[in-house]
mmCIF file of C-alpha atoms in Angstrom:
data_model
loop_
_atom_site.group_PDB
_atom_site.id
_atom_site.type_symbol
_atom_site.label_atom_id
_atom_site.label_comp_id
_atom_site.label_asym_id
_atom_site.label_seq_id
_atom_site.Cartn_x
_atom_site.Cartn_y
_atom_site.Cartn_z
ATOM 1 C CA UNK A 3 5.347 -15.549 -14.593
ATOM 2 C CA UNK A 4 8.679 -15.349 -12.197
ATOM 3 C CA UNK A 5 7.844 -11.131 -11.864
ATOM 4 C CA UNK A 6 5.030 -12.432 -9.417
ATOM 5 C CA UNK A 7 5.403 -16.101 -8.386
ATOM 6 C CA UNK A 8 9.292 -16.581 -7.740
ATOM 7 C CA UNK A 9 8.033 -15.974 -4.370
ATOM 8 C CA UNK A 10 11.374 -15.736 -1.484
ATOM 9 C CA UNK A 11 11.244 -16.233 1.877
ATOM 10 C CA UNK A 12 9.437 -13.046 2.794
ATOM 11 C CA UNK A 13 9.360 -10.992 6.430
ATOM 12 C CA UNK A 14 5.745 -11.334 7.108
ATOM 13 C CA UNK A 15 4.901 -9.993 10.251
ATOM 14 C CA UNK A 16 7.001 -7.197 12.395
ATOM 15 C CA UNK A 17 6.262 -7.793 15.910
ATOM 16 C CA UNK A 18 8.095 -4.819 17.005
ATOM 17 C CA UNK A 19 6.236 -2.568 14.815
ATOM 18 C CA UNK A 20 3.015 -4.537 15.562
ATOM 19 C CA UNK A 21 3.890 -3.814 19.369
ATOM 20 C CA UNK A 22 4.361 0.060 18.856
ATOM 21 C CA UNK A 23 1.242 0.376 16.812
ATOM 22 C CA UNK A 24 -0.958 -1.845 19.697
ATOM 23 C CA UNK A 25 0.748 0.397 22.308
ATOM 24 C CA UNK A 26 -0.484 3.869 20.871
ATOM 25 C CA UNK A 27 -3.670 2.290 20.539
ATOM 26 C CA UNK A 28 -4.034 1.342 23.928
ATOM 27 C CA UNK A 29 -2.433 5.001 25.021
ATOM 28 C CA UNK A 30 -5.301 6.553 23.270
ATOM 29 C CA UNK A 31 -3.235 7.839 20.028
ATOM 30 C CA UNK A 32 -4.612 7.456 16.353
ATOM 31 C CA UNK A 33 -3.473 5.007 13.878
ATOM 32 C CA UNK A 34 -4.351 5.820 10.498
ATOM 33 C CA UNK A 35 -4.659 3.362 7.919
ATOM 34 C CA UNK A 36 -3.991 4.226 4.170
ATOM 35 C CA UNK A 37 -4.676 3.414 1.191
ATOM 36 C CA UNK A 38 -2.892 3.097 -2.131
ATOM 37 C CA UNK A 39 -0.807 5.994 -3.317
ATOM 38 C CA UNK A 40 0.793 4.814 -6.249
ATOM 39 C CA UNK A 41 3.352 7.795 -6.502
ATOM 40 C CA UNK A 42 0.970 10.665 -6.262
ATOM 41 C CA UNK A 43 3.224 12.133 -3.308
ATOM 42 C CA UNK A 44 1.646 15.597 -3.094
ATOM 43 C CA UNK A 45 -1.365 14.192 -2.723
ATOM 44 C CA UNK A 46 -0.076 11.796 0.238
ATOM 45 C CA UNK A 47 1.092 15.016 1.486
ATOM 46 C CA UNK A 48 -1.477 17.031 1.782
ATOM 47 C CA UNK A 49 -3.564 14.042 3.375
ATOM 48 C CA UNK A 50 -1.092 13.837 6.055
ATOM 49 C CA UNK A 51 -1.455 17.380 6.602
ATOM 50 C CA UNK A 52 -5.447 16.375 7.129
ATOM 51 C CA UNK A 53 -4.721 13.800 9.627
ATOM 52 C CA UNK A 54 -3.522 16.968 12.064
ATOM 53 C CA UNK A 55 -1.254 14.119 13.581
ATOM 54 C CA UNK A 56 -0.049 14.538 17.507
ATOM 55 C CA UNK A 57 2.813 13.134 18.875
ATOM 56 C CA UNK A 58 2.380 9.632 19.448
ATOM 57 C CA UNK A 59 0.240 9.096 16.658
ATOM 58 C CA UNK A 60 0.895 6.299 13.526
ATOM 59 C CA UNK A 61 0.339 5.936 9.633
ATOM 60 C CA UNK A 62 0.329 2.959 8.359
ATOM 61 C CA UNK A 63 0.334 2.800 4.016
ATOM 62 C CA UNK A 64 -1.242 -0.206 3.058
ATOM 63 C CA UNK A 65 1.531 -0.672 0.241
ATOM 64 C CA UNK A 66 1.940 -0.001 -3.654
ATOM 65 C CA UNK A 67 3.508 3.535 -2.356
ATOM 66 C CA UNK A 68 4.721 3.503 -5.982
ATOM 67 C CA UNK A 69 4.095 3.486 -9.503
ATOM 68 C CA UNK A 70 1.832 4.784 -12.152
ATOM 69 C CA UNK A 71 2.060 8.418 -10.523
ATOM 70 C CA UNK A 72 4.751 11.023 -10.761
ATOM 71 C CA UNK A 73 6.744 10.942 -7.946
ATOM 72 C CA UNK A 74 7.446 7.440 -6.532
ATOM 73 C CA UNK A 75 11.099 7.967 -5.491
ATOM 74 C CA UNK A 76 9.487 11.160 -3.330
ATOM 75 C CA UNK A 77 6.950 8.869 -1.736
ATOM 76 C CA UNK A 78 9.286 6.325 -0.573
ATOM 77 C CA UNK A 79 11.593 8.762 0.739
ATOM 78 C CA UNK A 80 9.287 10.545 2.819
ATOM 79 C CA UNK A 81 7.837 6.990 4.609
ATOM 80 C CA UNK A 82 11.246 6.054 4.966
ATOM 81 C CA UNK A 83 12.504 9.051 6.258
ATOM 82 C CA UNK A 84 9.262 9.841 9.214
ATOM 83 C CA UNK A 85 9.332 7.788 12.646
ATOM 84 C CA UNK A 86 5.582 8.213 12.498
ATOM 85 C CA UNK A 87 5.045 6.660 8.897
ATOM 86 C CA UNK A 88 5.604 2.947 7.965
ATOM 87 C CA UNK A 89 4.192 0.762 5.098
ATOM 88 C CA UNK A 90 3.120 -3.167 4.631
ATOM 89 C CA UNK A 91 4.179 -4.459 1.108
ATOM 90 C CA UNK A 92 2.441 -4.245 -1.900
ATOM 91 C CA UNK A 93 2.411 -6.406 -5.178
ATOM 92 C CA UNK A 94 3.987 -3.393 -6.690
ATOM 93 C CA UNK A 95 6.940 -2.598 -4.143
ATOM 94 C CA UNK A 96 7.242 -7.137 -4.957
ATOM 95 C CA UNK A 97 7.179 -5.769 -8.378
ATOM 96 C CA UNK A 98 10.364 -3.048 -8.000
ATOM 97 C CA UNK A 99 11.957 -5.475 -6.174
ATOM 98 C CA UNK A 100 12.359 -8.101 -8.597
ATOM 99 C CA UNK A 101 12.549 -5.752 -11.578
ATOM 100 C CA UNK A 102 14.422 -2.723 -11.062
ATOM 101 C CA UNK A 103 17.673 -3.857 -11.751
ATOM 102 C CA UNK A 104 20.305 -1.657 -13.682
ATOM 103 C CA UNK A 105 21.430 -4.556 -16.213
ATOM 104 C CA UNK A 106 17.890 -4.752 -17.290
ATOM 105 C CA UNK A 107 17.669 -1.743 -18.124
ATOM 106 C CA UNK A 108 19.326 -1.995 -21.251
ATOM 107 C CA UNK A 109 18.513 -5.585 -21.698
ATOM 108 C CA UNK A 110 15.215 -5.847 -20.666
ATOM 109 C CA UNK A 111 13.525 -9.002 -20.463
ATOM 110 C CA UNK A 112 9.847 -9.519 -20.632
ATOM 111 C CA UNK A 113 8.922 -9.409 -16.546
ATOM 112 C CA UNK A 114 10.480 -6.400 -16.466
ATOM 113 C CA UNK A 115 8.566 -5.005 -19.361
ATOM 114 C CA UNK A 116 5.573 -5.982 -18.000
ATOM 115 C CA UNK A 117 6.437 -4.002 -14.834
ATOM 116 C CA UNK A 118 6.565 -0.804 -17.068
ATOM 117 C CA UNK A 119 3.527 -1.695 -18.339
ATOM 118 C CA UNK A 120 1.958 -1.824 -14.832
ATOM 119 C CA UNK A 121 2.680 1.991 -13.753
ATOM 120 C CA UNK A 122 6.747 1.246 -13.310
ATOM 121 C CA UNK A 123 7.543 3.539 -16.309
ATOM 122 C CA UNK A 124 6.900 6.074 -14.187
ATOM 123 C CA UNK A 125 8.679 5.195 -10.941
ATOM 124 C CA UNK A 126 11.850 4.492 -13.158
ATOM 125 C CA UNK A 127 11.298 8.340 -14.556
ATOM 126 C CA UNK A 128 11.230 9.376 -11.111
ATOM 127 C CA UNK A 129 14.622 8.030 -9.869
ATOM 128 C CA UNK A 130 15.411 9.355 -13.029
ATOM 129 C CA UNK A 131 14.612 12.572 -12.672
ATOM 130 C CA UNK A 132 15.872 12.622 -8.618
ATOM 131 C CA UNK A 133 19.452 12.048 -9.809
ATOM 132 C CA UNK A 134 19.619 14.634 -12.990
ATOM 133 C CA UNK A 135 21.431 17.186 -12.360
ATOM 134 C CA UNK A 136 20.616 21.081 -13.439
ATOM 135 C CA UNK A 137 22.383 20.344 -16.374
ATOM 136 C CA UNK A 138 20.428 17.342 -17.875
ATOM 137 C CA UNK A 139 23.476 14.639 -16.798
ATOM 138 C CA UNK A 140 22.079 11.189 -14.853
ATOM 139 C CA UNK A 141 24.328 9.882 -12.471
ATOM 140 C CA UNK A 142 23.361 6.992 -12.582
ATOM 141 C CA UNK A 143 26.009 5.161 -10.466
ATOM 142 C CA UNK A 144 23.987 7.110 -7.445
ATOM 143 C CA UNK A 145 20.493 6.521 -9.303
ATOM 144 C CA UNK A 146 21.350 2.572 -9.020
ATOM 145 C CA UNK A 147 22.740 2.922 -5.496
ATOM 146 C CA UNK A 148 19.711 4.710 -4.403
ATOM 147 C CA UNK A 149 17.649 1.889 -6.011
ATOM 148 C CA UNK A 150 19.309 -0.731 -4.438
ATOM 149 C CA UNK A 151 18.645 0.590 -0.895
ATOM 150 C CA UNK A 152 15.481 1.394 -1.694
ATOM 151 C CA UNK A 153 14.408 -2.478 -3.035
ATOM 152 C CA UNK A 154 16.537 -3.609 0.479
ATOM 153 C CA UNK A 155 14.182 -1.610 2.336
ATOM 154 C CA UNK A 156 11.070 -2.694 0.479
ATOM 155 C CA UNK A 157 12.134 -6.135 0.660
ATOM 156 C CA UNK A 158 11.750 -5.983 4.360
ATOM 157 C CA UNK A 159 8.437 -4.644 4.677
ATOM 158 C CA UNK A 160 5.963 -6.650 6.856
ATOM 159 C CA UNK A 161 3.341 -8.459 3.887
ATOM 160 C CA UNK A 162 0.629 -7.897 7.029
ATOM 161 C CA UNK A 163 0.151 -6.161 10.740
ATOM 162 C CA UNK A 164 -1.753 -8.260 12.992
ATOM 163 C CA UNK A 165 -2.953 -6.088 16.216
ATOM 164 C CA UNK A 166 -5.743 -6.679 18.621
ATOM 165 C CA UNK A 167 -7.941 -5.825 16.681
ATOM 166 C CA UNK A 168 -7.035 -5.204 13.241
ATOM 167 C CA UNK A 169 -5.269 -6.761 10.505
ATOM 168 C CA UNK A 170 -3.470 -4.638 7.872
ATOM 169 C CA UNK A 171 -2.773 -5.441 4.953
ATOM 170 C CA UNK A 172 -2.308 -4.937 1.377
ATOM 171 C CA UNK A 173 -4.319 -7.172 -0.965
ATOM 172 C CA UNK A 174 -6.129 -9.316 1.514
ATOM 173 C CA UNK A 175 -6.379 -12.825 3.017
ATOM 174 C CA UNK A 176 -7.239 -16.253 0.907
ATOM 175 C CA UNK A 177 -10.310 -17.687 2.795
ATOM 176 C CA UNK A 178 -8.960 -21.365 1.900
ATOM 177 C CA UNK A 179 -5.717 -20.835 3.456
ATOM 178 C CA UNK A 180 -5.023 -20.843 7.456
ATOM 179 C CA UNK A 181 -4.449 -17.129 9.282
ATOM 180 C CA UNK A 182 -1.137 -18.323 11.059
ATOM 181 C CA UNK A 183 0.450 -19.411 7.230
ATOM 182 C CA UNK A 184 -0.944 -16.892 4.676
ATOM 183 C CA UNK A 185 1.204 -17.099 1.203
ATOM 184 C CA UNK A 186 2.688 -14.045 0.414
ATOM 185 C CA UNK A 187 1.477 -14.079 -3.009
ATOM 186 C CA UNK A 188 -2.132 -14.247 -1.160
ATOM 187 C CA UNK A 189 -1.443 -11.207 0.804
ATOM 188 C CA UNK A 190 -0.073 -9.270 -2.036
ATOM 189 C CA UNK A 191 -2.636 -10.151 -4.378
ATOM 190 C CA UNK A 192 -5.785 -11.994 -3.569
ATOM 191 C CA UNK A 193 -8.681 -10.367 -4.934
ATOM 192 C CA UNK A 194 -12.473 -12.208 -5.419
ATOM 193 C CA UNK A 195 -12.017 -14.932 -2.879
ATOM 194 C CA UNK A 196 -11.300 -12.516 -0.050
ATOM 195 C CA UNK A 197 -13.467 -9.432 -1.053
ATOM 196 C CA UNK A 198 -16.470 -12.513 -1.263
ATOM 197 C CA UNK A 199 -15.838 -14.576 1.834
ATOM 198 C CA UNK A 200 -19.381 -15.099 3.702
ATOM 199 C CA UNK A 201 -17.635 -15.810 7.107
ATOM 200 C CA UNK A 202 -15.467 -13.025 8.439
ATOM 201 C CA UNK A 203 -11.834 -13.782 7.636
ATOM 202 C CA UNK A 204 -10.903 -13.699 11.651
ATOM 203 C CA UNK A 205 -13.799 -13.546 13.785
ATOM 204 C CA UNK A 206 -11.928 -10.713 15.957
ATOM 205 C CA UNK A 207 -10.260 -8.771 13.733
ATOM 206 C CA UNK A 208 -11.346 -6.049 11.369
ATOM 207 C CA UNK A 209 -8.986 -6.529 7.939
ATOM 208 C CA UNK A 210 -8.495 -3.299 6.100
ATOM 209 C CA UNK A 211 -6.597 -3.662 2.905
ATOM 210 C CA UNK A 212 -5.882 -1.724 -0.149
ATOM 211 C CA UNK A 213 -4.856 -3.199 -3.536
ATOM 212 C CA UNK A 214 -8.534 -3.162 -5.745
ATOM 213 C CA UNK A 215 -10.616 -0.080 -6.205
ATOM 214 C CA UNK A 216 -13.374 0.308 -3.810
ATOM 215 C CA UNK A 217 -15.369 0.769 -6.926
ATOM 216 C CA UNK A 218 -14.856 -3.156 -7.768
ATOM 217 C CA UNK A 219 -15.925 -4.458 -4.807
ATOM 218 C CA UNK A 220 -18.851 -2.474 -4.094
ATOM 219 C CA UNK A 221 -22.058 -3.753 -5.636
ATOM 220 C CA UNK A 222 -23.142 -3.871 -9.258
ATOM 221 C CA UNK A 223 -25.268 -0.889 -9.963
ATOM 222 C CA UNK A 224 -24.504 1.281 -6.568
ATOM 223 C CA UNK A 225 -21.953 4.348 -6.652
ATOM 224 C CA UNK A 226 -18.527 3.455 -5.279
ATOM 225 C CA UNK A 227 -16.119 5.655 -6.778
ATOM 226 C CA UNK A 228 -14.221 7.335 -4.147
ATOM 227 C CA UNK A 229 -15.836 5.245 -1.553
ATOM 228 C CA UNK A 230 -14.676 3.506 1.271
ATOM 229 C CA UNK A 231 -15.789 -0.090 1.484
ATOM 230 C CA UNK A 232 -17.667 -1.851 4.574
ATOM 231 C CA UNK A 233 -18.244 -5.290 4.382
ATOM 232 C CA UNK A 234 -22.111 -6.160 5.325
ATOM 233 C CA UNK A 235 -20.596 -9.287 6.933
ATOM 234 C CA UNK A 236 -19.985 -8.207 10.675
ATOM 235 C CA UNK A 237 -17.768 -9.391 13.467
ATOM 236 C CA UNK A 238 -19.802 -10.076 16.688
ATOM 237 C CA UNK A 239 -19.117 -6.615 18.187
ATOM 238 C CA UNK A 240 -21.023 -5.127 14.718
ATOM 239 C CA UNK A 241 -17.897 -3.927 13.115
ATOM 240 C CA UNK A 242 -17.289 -4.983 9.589
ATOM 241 C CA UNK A 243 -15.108 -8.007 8.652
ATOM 242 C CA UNK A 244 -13.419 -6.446 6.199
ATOM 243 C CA UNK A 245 -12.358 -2.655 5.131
ATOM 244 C CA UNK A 246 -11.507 -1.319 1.583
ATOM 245 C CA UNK A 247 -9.384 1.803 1.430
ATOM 246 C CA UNK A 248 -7.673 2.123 -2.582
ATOM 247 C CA UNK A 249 -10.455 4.974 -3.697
ATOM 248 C CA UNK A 250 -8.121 4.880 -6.669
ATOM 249 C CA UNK A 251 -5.971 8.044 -7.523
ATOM 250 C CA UNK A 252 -4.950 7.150 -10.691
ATOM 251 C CA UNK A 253 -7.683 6.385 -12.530
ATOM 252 C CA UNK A 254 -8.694 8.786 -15.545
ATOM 253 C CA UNK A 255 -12.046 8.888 -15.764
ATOM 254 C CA UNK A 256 -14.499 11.554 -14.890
ATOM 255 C CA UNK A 257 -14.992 10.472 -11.353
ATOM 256 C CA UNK A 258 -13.703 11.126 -8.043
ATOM 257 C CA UNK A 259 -9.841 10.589 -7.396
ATOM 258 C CA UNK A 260 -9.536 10.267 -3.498
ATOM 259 C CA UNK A 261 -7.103 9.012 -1.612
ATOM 260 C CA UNK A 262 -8.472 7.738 2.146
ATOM 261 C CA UNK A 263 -7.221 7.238 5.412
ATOM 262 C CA UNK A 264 -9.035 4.974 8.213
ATOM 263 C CA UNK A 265 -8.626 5.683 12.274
ATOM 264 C CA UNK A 266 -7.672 2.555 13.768
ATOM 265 C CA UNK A 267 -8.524 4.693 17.225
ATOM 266 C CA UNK A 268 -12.286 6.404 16.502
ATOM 267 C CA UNK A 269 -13.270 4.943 12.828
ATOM 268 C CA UNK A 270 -13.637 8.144 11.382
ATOM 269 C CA UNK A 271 -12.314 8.196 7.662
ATOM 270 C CA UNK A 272 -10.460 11.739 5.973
ATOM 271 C CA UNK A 273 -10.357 12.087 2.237
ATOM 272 C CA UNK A 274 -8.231 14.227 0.080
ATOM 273 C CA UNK A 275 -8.802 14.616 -3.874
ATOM 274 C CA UNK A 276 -5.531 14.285 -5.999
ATOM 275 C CA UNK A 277 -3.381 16.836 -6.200
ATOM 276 C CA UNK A 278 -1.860 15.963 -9.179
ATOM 277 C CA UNK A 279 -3.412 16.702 -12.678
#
Protein backbone atom coordinates (compact mmCIF):
# COMPACT_ATOMS: atom_id res chain seq x y z
CA UNK A 1 0.00 0.00 0.00
CA UNK A 2 2.27 3.14 -1.36
CA UNK A 3 -0.05 5.61 1.31
CA UNK A 4 2.27 3.91 4.02
CA UNK A 5 5.29 2.05 2.58
CA UNK A 6 6.64 4.40 -0.31
CA UNK A 7 8.80 5.33 2.48
CA UNK A 8 11.44 8.69 1.36
CA UNK A 9 14.40 9.56 2.79
CA UNK A 10 13.01 10.95 6.02
CA UNK A 11 14.70 13.70 8.67
CA UNK A 12 14.92 11.47 11.61
CA UNK A 13 16.52 13.06 14.30
CA UNK A 14 16.90 17.10 14.92
CA UNK A 15 19.95 17.59 16.85
CA UNK A 16 19.35 21.17 17.27
CA UNK A 17 16.02 20.70 18.68
CA UNK A 18 17.31 17.63 20.63
CA UNK A 19 20.05 20.14 22.04
CA UNK A 20 17.44 22.87 23.16
CA UNK A 21 15.18 20.35 24.75
CA UNK A 22 18.46 18.57 26.79
CA UNK A 23 19.48 22.17 27.68
CA UNK A 24 16.13 23.20 29.50
CA UNK A 25 16.33 20.01 31.09
CA UNK A 26 19.54 20.45 32.52
CA UNK A 27 18.50 24.35 33.42
CA UNK A 28 15.78 22.94 35.50
CA UNK A 29 12.74 23.86 32.98
CA UNK A 30 9.83 21.32 32.17
CA UNK A 31 9.45 19.42 29.06
CA UNK A 32 6.15 18.12 28.53
CA UNK A 33 5.48 15.26 26.48
CA UNK A 34 2.08 14.83 24.62
CA UNK A 35 0.08 12.70 23.41
CA UNK A 36 -2.13 12.32 20.36
CA UNK A 37 -4.48 15.13 19.50
CA UNK A 38 -5.90 14.20 16.39
CA UNK A 39 -7.47 17.73 15.63
CA UNK A 40 -9.30 18.28 18.84
CA UNK A 41 -7.48 21.83 19.13
CA UNK A 42 -9.56 23.28 21.98
CA UNK A 43 -8.87 20.58 23.84
CA UNK A 44 -4.92 20.90 23.15
CA UNK A 45 -5.64 24.30 24.26
CA UNK A 46 -6.95 24.18 27.27
CA UNK A 47 -4.23 21.45 28.28
CA UNK A 48 -1.62 23.89 27.53
CA UNK A 49 -3.30 26.28 29.63
CA UNK A 50 -2.87 23.31 32.50
CA UNK A 51 0.73 22.97 31.95
CA UNK A 52 1.00 26.81 33.57
CA UNK A 53 4.20 26.88 31.26
CA UNK A 54 7.27 29.43 32.34
CA UNK A 55 9.59 30.79 30.15
CA UNK A 56 12.03 28.36 29.20
CA UNK A 57 9.81 25.59 29.31
CA UNK A 58 9.04 22.89 26.12
CA UNK A 59 6.06 20.80 24.58
CA UNK A 60 6.79 18.28 22.68
CA UNK A 61 3.41 16.50 20.60
CA UNK A 62 4.18 13.10 20.03
CA UNK A 63 2.60 13.43 16.39
CA UNK A 64 -0.84 12.65 14.57
CA UNK A 65 -1.65 16.53 15.54
CA UNK A 66 -4.35 15.87 12.91
CA UNK A 67 -7.24 14.11 11.76
CA UNK A 68 -10.44 12.56 12.85
CA UNK A 69 -11.23 15.80 15.04
CA UNK A 70 -12.56 19.16 14.02
CA UNK A 71 -9.98 21.43 13.75
CA UNK A 72 -6.70 20.03 12.32
CA UNK A 73 -5.65 23.07 10.23
CA UNK A 74 -6.03 25.07 13.88
CA UNK A 75 -3.78 22.54 15.55
CA UNK A 76 -1.03 22.72 13.17
CA UNK A 77 -1.07 26.32 13.08
CA UNK A 78 -0.79 26.89 16.61
CA UNK A 79 2.51 24.26 16.97
CA UNK A 80 3.83 25.89 14.10
CA UNK A 81 3.30 29.21 15.07
CA UNK A 82 4.73 28.86 19.27
CA UNK A 83 8.68 28.83 19.90
CA UNK A 84 7.77 26.72 22.90
CA UNK A 85 5.73 23.94 20.95
CA UNK A 86 7.24 21.41 18.45
CA UNK A 87 6.02 17.94 17.23
CA UNK A 88 7.79 14.42 16.10
CA UNK A 89 5.89 12.85 13.08
CA UNK A 90 3.11 10.75 13.12
CA UNK A 91 1.75 8.00 10.67
CA UNK A 92 -0.99 10.45 10.09
CA UNK A 93 1.00 13.82 9.36
CA UNK A 94 3.05 10.61 6.74
CA UNK A 95 -0.49 10.18 5.81
CA UNK A 96 -1.32 14.17 4.74
CA UNK A 97 1.78 14.21 3.29
CA UNK A 98 1.44 11.75 0.70
CA UNK A 99 -2.29 12.32 0.21
CA UNK A 100 -3.38 15.74 0.36
CA UNK A 101 -2.80 16.74 -2.96
CA UNK A 102 -5.25 19.13 -4.90
CA UNK A 103 -5.41 16.89 -8.22
CA UNK A 104 -6.66 14.13 -6.09
CA UNK A 105 -9.12 15.72 -4.97
CA UNK A 106 -11.23 15.38 -7.80
CA UNK A 107 -9.61 12.26 -8.98
CA UNK A 108 -9.10 10.42 -6.08
CA UNK A 109 -7.34 7.30 -6.09
CA UNK A 110 -7.70 4.58 -3.57
CA UNK A 111 -4.64 5.65 -0.93
CA UNK A 112 -6.11 8.70 -0.75
CA UNK A 113 -9.51 7.34 0.00
CA UNK A 114 -8.28 5.33 2.49
CA UNK A 115 -6.79 8.43 4.17
CA UNK A 116 -10.42 9.83 4.46
CA UNK A 117 -11.35 6.83 5.81
CA UNK A 118 -8.70 7.11 8.58
CA UNK A 119 -9.97 10.57 10.21
CA UNK A 120 -8.59 12.78 6.97
CA UNK A 121 -12.21 13.68 5.99
CA UNK A 122 -12.09 15.82 8.59
CA UNK A 123 -8.73 17.58 8.33
CA UNK A 124 -9.64 18.23 4.56
CA UNK A 125 -13.08 19.96 6.04
CA UNK A 126 -10.95 21.95 8.15
CA UNK A 127 -8.68 23.63 5.52
CA UNK A 128 -11.86 23.81 4.04
CA UNK A 129 -13.58 25.63 6.25
CA UNK A 130 -10.19 28.01 7.18
CA UNK A 131 -10.29 29.40 3.63
CA UNK A 132 -14.32 30.04 3.17
CA UNK A 133 -15.04 33.15 3.21
CA UNK A 134 -18.30 34.87 5.06
CA UNK A 135 -19.96 34.34 2.02
CA UNK A 136 -19.68 30.50 1.49
CA UNK A 137 -16.80 30.98 -1.55
CA UNK A 138 -13.44 28.52 -1.11
CA UNK A 139 -10.45 29.95 -2.31
CA UNK A 140 -8.98 27.34 -2.90
CA UNK A 141 -5.84 28.57 -4.76
CA UNK A 142 -4.86 29.79 -0.95
CA UNK A 143 -6.50 26.49 0.61
CA UNK A 144 -3.85 24.45 -1.67
CA UNK A 145 -1.04 26.92 -0.95
CA UNK A 146 -1.64 26.66 2.68
CA UNK A 147 -1.58 22.84 2.26
CA UNK A 148 1.45 22.70 0.55
CA UNK A 149 3.41 24.54 3.29
CA UNK A 150 1.85 22.81 5.71
CA UNK A 151 2.89 18.99 4.19
CA UNK A 152 6.66 20.90 3.68
CA UNK A 153 6.64 21.51 7.23
CA UNK A 154 5.34 18.11 8.28
CA UNK A 155 7.65 16.51 6.02
CA UNK A 156 10.46 17.80 8.10
CA UNK A 157 9.45 16.76 11.38
CA UNK A 158 12.01 14.69 13.40
CA UNK A 159 10.32 10.68 13.24
CA UNK A 160 12.11 10.58 17.02
CA UNK A 161 13.99 12.89 19.88
CA UNK A 162 16.75 11.14 21.45
CA UNK A 163 17.88 13.10 24.82
CA UNK A 164 19.74 11.89 27.82
CA UNK A 165 17.38 10.35 28.99
CA UNK A 166 14.40 10.01 26.97
CA UNK A 167 13.38 9.00 23.66
CA UNK A 168 10.29 10.55 22.00
CA UNK A 169 8.53 9.32 19.76
CA UNK A 170 5.45 8.58 17.97
CA UNK A 171 4.60 4.90 17.44
CA UNK A 172 7.57 3.27 19.03
CA UNK A 173 10.78 1.31 18.36
CA UNK A 174 10.98 -2.37 16.52
CA UNK A 175 12.88 -4.54 19.12
CA UNK A 176 14.51 -6.54 16.04
CA UNK A 177 15.91 -3.55 14.50
CA UNK A 178 19.21 -1.59 15.82
CA UNK A 179 18.58 2.00 17.87
CA UNK A 180 21.17 3.94 15.62
CA UNK A 181 18.98 2.72 12.15
CA UNK A 182 15.27 2.58 13.15
CA UNK A 183 12.92 2.44 9.80
CA UNK A 184 10.72 5.14 9.65
CA UNK A 185 7.83 3.04 8.98
CA UNK A 186 8.89 1.38 12.54
CA UNK A 187 8.78 4.64 14.26
CA UNK A 188 5.58 5.71 12.76
CA UNK A 189 3.85 2.61 13.25
CA UNK A 190 5.13 -0.29 15.22
CA UNK A 191 2.67 -1.52 17.54
CA UNK A 192 2.81 -5.33 19.41
CA UNK A 193 6.50 -5.92 19.02
CA UNK A 194 7.45 -2.74 20.85
CA UNK A 195 4.53 -2.38 23.42
CA UNK A 196 5.73 -6.43 24.26
CA UNK A 197 9.50 -6.25 24.29
CA UNK A 198 10.79 -8.10 27.65
CA UNK A 199 14.18 -6.18 27.57
CA UNK A 200 13.93 -2.42 27.75
CA UNK A 201 14.25 -0.97 24.26
CA UNK A 202 17.54 1.21 25.44
CA UNK A 203 18.74 0.33 28.72
CA UNK A 204 19.08 4.26 29.54
CA UNK A 205 16.41 5.76 28.09
CA UNK A 206 12.78 6.02 29.04
CA UNK A 207 10.66 5.85 25.43
CA UNK A 208 7.37 7.64 25.63
CA UNK A 209 5.31 7.35 22.54
CA UNK A 210 1.84 7.94 21.43
CA UNK A 211 0.14 6.27 18.43
CA UNK A 212 -2.17 3.15 20.24
CA UNK A 213 -4.64 3.77 22.99
CA UNK A 214 -3.35 3.23 26.39
CA UNK A 215 -6.39 1.10 26.69
CA UNK A 216 -4.70 -1.57 24.16
CA UNK A 217 -1.73 -1.99 25.78
CA UNK A 218 -2.74 -2.19 29.23
CA UNK A 219 -3.68 -5.66 30.41
CA UNK A 220 -6.66 -7.81 29.51
CA UNK A 221 -9.27 -7.38 32.14
CA UNK A 222 -7.72 -4.12 34.09
CA UNK A 223 -9.21 -0.48 33.45
CA UNK A 224 -7.10 1.58 31.06
CA UNK A 225 -9.24 4.00 29.50
CA UNK A 226 -7.85 7.35 30.00
CA UNK A 227 -4.79 5.91 31.52
CA UNK A 228 -1.35 6.55 31.16
CA UNK A 229 0.76 3.49 30.52
CA UNK A 230 3.99 2.31 32.61
CA UNK A 231 5.76 -0.46 31.44
CA UNK A 232 6.47 -3.11 34.46
CA UNK A 233 9.80 -3.66 32.65
CA UNK A 234 12.24 -1.11 34.39
CA UNK A 235 15.48 0.55 33.46
CA UNK A 236 18.17 0.05 36.21
CA UNK A 237 17.44 3.41 37.91
CA UNK A 238 13.52 1.89 38.43
CA UNK A 239 11.99 4.04 35.82
CA UNK A 240 9.88 2.35 33.25
CA UNK A 241 11.21 1.30 29.80
CA UNK A 242 8.58 2.47 28.06
CA UNK A 243 5.67 5.29 28.44
CA UNK A 244 2.18 5.37 26.73
CA UNK A 245 0.53 8.76 26.42
CA UNK A 246 -2.61 8.50 23.39
CA UNK A 247 -5.57 8.27 26.27
CA UNK A 248 -7.55 8.52 23.06
CA UNK A 249 -9.77 11.68 22.42
CA UNK A 250 -11.63 10.49 19.78
CA UNK A 251 -13.05 7.56 20.68
CA UNK A 252 -17.00 7.39 21.13
CA UNK A 253 -17.72 5.29 23.65
CA UNK A 254 -18.93 5.90 27.12
CA UNK A 255 -15.55 6.22 28.65
CA UNK A 256 -13.10 8.74 29.48
CA UNK A 257 -11.72 11.04 26.58
CA UNK A 258 -8.37 12.51 28.01
CA UNK A 259 -5.78 13.91 26.46
CA UNK A 260 -2.23 13.63 28.68
CA UNK A 261 0.85 15.33 29.01
CA UNK A 262 4.15 13.74 30.70
CA UNK A 263 7.03 16.04 32.58
CA UNK A 264 10.19 15.09 31.15
CA UNK A 265 11.58 17.34 34.35
CA UNK A 266 9.46 15.87 37.66
CA UNK A 267 7.24 12.85 36.07
CA UNK A 268 4.16 14.24 37.10
CA UNK A 269 1.35 13.67 34.39
CA UNK A 270 -1.80 16.58 33.75
CA UNK A 271 -4.97 15.44 32.10
CA UNK A 272 -7.64 17.40 30.42
CA UNK A 273 -11.11 15.78 29.20
CA UNK A 274 -12.14 16.78 25.56
CA UNK A 275 -13.49 19.78 24.95
CA UNK A 276 -15.13 18.99 22.01
CA UNK A 277 -18.58 17.18 21.91
Amino acid sequence: MCLVLCWRKARMRDMDLEEKLQAALDAGHRVWAVGDVHGFHETALQLLEALQLNEGDHVVFLGDLIDRGPDSHGMVQTVKQRDDLCSVKGNHEAMMVEQFHGRLLNDPDLDFQLWMHNGGRTTLDAYMEAHTNDNGKLALDTMLESVAEDREWMDGLPTHIVLNQWRLVHAGYDPNQALTMPSEESLLWVREPFHQAAQPIDEHRTVVFGHTPTVAIHPRGRAGWGEVYRSPVTLGDGRPSIVGLDTCLYHSKQAPKRLSAFDLQHGEVRQVDRVEA
